[in-house]
Amino acid sequence: MESITKGQAFGDAFPLHKKNIFFSFYLTKAELLALTKGDISFENKQISITKTYYRTGRQDVITEPKTKQSVRTVEIPEFLKKEIKDFVDGHYGMPDDERLFPIVQEAVQHKMKRQIAKAGVKNIRVHDLRHSHVAYLINKGIEPLLIKERVGHKDIRITLNTYGHLYPNQQRRVADLLDNEKGNSPDSGNC
């Protein structure tokens, strides 16, 4: 029997282009579901996050994000640009102001849960993909300020309070740096 990962289970629940949008630049469900073709600059490989989506009283509601820092332009990798372009091109004549993914938030989580159950892997929330990618970036050495800007946090303290425990302990690196500086200074023998 073939082993199935959480990522594969999510991919089955939600087509690849949508999964990569979540994982590649930290959108929330509300931000993803509010995206329109007009929010994407294929030439510049950027997506503008200017609104969020929610549903209440059987009505779709598009609003501004919670904070002004949540309004942002995010650079996207080439592979994601191509996937989004293919998706948009597959919907001939899609207006610039039409939502790319006209579904509700609950449907996203429901589809993911169903596929996770089929795969027999640990259940996670869709939002956990955002956390997973931030953890990935931290592991790759991306600076907290850049992560703050990409995820749209209002304050760097939010980023550090949420993800600070994931940063590796750098105490040995600092001590070694100071030893090297002390050893290379002209008066290294004097204290």
Short mmCIF file of C-alpha atoms in Angstrom, two decimals:
data_model
loop_
_atom_site.label_atom_id
_atom_site.label_comp_id
_atom_site.label_asym_id
_atom_site.label_seq_id
_atom_site.Cartn_x
_atom_site.Cartn_y
_atom_site.Cartn_z
CA MET A 1 0.00 0.00 0.00
CA GLU A 2 1.34 3.43 -0.97
CA SER A 3 2.03 5.95 1.78
CA ILE A 4 0.22 9.31 1.46
CA THR A 5 1.47 12.52 3.03
CA LYS A 6 -0.58 15.42 4.40
CA GLY A 7 0.48 17.49 1.40
CA GLN A 8 -0.81 14.84 -0.99
CA ALA A 9 -4.06 14.56 0.94
CA PHE A 10 -4.50 18.31 0.73
CA GLY A 11 -3.65 18.24 -2.98
CA ASP A 12 -6.43 15.72 -3.56
CA ALA A 13 -8.86 17.89 -1.62
CA PHE A 14 -7.89 21.13 -3.24
CA PRO A 15 -6.31 21.36 -6.70
CA LEU A 16 -2.59 21.96 -6.89
CA HIS A 17 -2.74 25.63 -7.79
CA LYS A 18 -4.81 26.44 -4.71
CA LYS A 19 -2.57 24.39 -2.44
CA ASN A 20 0.50 26.19 -3.75
CA ILE A 21 -1.13 29.57 -3.22
CA PHE A 22 -1.64 28.74 0.46
CA PHE A 23 1.78 27.24 0.92
CA SER A 24 3.85 29.59 -1.23
CA PHE A 25 2.99 32.93 0.27
CA TYR A 26 1.00 32.54 3.43
CA LEU A 27 -2.48 33.57 2.45
CA THR A 28 -5.30 33.02 4.86
CA LYS A 29 -8.44 31.32 3.56
CA ALA A 30 -10.22 34.68 3.64
CA GLU A 31 -7.50 36.28 1.52
CA LEU A 32 -7.34 33.40 -0.95
CA LEU A 33 -11.09 33.28 -1.45
CA ALA A 34 -11.23 37.03 -2.11
CA LEU A 35 -8.59 36.93 -4.88
CA THR A 36 -9.60 38.07 -8.35
CA LYS A 37 -7.77 37.96 -11.65
CA GLY A 38 -7.23 41.71 -11.29
CA ASP A 39 -5.17 41.11 -8.13
CA ILE A 40 -2.49 39.28 -10.09
CA SER A 41 0.32 40.89 -12.06
CA PHE A 42 1.67 38.06 -14.19
CA GLU A 43 4.30 40.37 -15.70
CA ASN A 44 5.72 41.34 -12.30
CA LYS A 45 5.05 37.97 -10.61
CA GLN A 46 3.08 39.66 -7.83
CA ILE A 47 -0.25 39.27 -6.12
CA SER A 48 -1.93 42.18 -4.37
CA ILE A 49 -3.73 41.31 -1.16
CA THR A 50 -6.34 44.04 -0.70
CA LYS A 51 -9.45 42.25 0.53
CA THR A 52 -10.85 39.30 2.44
CA TYR A 53 -13.90 37.12 1.95
CA TYR A 54 -16.45 35.75 4.36
CA ARG A 55 -20.03 34.57 4.17
CA THR A 56 -22.78 35.62 6.53
CA GLY A 57 -26.54 35.26 6.29
CA ARG A 58 -26.11 33.41 2.97
CA GLN A 59 -24.40 36.45 1.52
CA ASP A 60 -20.84 36.68 0.22
CA VAL A 61 -19.04 39.62 1.78
CA ILE A 62 -15.78 41.14 0.57
CA THR A 63 -14.10 43.54 3.00
CA GLU A 64 -10.77 45.18 3.60
CA PRO A 65 -8.27 43.12 5.60
CA LYS A 66 -8.21 43.47 9.40
CA THR A 67 -5.17 45.73 9.47
CA LYS A 68 -3.50 48.09 7.02
CA GLN A 69 -0.39 45.84 7.18
CA SER A 70 -2.49 42.99 5.83
CA VAL A 71 -2.83 44.98 2.61
CA ARG A 72 0.31 43.99 0.77
CA THR A 73 1.87 42.95 -2.49
CA VAL A 74 3.54 39.57 -2.42
CA GLU A 75 6.20 38.38 -4.82
CA ILE A 76 5.47 34.90 -6.12
CA PRO A 77 7.78 32.28 -7.60
CA GLU A 78 7.73 31.53 -11.32
CA PHE A 79 6.17 28.07 -10.87
CA LEU A 80 3.23 29.54 -8.97
CA LYS A 81 2.75 32.32 -11.51
CA LYS A 82 2.54 29.68 -14.24
CA GLU A 83 0.04 27.57 -12.29
CA ILE A 84 -2.21 30.56 -11.61
CA LYS A 85 -1.92 31.71 -15.24
CA ASP A 86 -2.89 28.25 -16.49
CA PHE A 87 -5.84 28.24 -14.12
CA VAL A 88 -7.02 31.70 -15.21
CA ASP A 89 -6.48 30.90 -18.90
CA GLY A 90 -8.57 27.75 -18.42
CA HIS A 91 -11.52 29.99 -17.52
CA TYR A 92 -11.86 31.79 -20.83
CA GLY A 93 -13.14 35.33 -20.49
CA MET A 94 -12.90 35.48 -16.72
CA PRO A 95 -13.57 39.11 -15.69
CA ASP A 96 -10.84 40.87 -13.69
CA ASP A 97 -13.19 41.37 -10.73
CA GLU A 98 -14.52 37.80 -10.46
CA ARG A 99 -13.32 35.69 -7.54
CA LEU A 100 -10.89 33.02 -8.68
CA PHE A 101 -12.25 30.47 -6.21
CA PRO A 102 -15.99 31.00 -5.72
CA ILE A 103 -16.42 28.65 -2.77
CA VAL A 104 -16.94 29.22 0.96
CA GLN A 105 -14.31 28.79 3.67
CA GLU A 106 -16.06 25.81 5.22
CA ALA A 107 -15.90 23.94 1.90
CA VAL A 108 -12.13 24.28 1.80
CA GLN A 109 -11.70 22.81 5.29
CA HIS A 110 -14.33 20.12 4.67
CA LYS A 111 -12.64 18.91 1.49
CA MET A 112 -9.29 18.84 3.21
CA LYS A 113 -10.66 16.88 6.19
CA ARG A 114 -12.27 14.32 3.91
CA GLN A 115 -9.01 13.69 2.06
CA ILE A 116 -6.97 13.60 5.26
CA ALA A 117 -9.32 10.92 6.62
CA LYS A 118 -8.91 8.90 3.40
CA ALA A 119 -5.15 9.20 3.67
CA GLY A 120 -5.11 8.30 7.35
CA VAL A 121 -2.79 11.15 8.30
CA LYS A 122 -3.00 13.56 11.22
CA ASN A 123 -5.77 16.13 10.85
CA ILE A 124 -4.65 19.73 10.42
CA ARG A 125 -6.48 22.93 9.64
CA VAL A 126 -6.01 24.70 6.32
CA HIS A 127 -4.54 27.61 8.29
CA ASP A 128 -1.85 25.25 9.57
CA LEU A 129 -0.38 25.24 6.06
CA ARG A 130 0.42 28.92 6.58
CA HIS A 131 2.21 28.07 9.84
CA SER A 132 4.03 25.18 8.17
CA HIS A 133 5.40 27.42 5.48
CA VAL A 134 6.55 30.07 7.93
CA ALA A 135 8.36 27.29 9.81
CA TYR A 136 9.92 26.21 6.51
CA LEU A 137 11.15 29.75 5.80
CA ILE A 138 12.59 30.09 9.30
CA ASN A 139 14.42 26.82 8.76
CA LYS A 140 15.82 28.25 5.51
CA GLY A 141 17.13 31.34 7.34
CA ILE A 142 14.60 33.95 6.18
CA GLU A 143 14.67 37.00 8.46
CA PRO A 144 11.67 37.66 10.75
CA LEU A 145 11.01 41.11 9.26
CA LEU A 146 10.60 39.66 5.77
CA ILE A 147 8.25 36.99 7.12
CA LYS A 148 6.24 39.68 8.94
CA GLU A 149 5.81 41.61 5.69
CA ARG A 150 4.81 38.55 3.66
CA VAL A 151 2.25 37.28 6.13
CA GLY A 152 0.86 40.76 6.76
CA HIS A 153 1.36 40.93 10.51
CA LYS A 154 0.67 44.33 12.04
CA ASP A 155 3.76 44.22 14.24
CA ILE A 156 7.00 42.22 14.28
CA ARG A 157 6.13 41.21 17.85
CA ILE A 158 3.22 39.15 16.49
CA THR A 159 5.60 37.28 14.19
CA LEU A 160 8.18 36.74 16.92
CA ASN A 161 5.62 35.77 19.57
CA THR A 162 4.03 33.27 17.21
CA TYR A 163 7.15 31.81 15.61
CA GLY A 164 10.06 32.83 17.85
CA HIS A 165 10.38 29.36 19.35
CA LEU A 166 11.24 28.02 15.89
CA TYR A 167 14.38 30.09 15.51
CA PRO A 168 17.48 28.03 16.26
CA ASN A 169 19.56 28.93 19.27
CA GLN A 170 22.36 31.16 18.01
CA GLN A 171 24.21 31.57 21.31
CA ARG A 172 27.21 29.46 20.19
CA ARG A 173 27.44 31.46 16.94
CA VAL A 174 27.53 34.75 18.92
CA ALA A 175 30.20 33.44 21.32
CA ASP A 176 32.33 32.19 18.38
CA LEU A 177 31.93 35.55 16.62
CA LEU A 178 33.13 37.39 19.73
CA ASP A 179 36.07 34.98 20.11
CA ASN A 180 37.06 35.58 16.49
CA GLU A 181 36.79 39.36 16.88
CA LYS A 182 38.81 39.31 20.08
CA GLY A 183 41.48 37.15 18.44
CA ASN A 184 41.70 39.44 15.39
CA SER A 185 41.88 42.76 17.23
CA PRO A 186 45.27 44.53 17.58
CA ASP A 187 45.13 44.46 21.38
CA SER A 188 43.79 40.91 21.67
CA GLY A 189 46.20 40.15 24.48
CA ASN A 190 44.95 43.01 26.68
CA CYS A 191 41.61 43.13 28.44
#
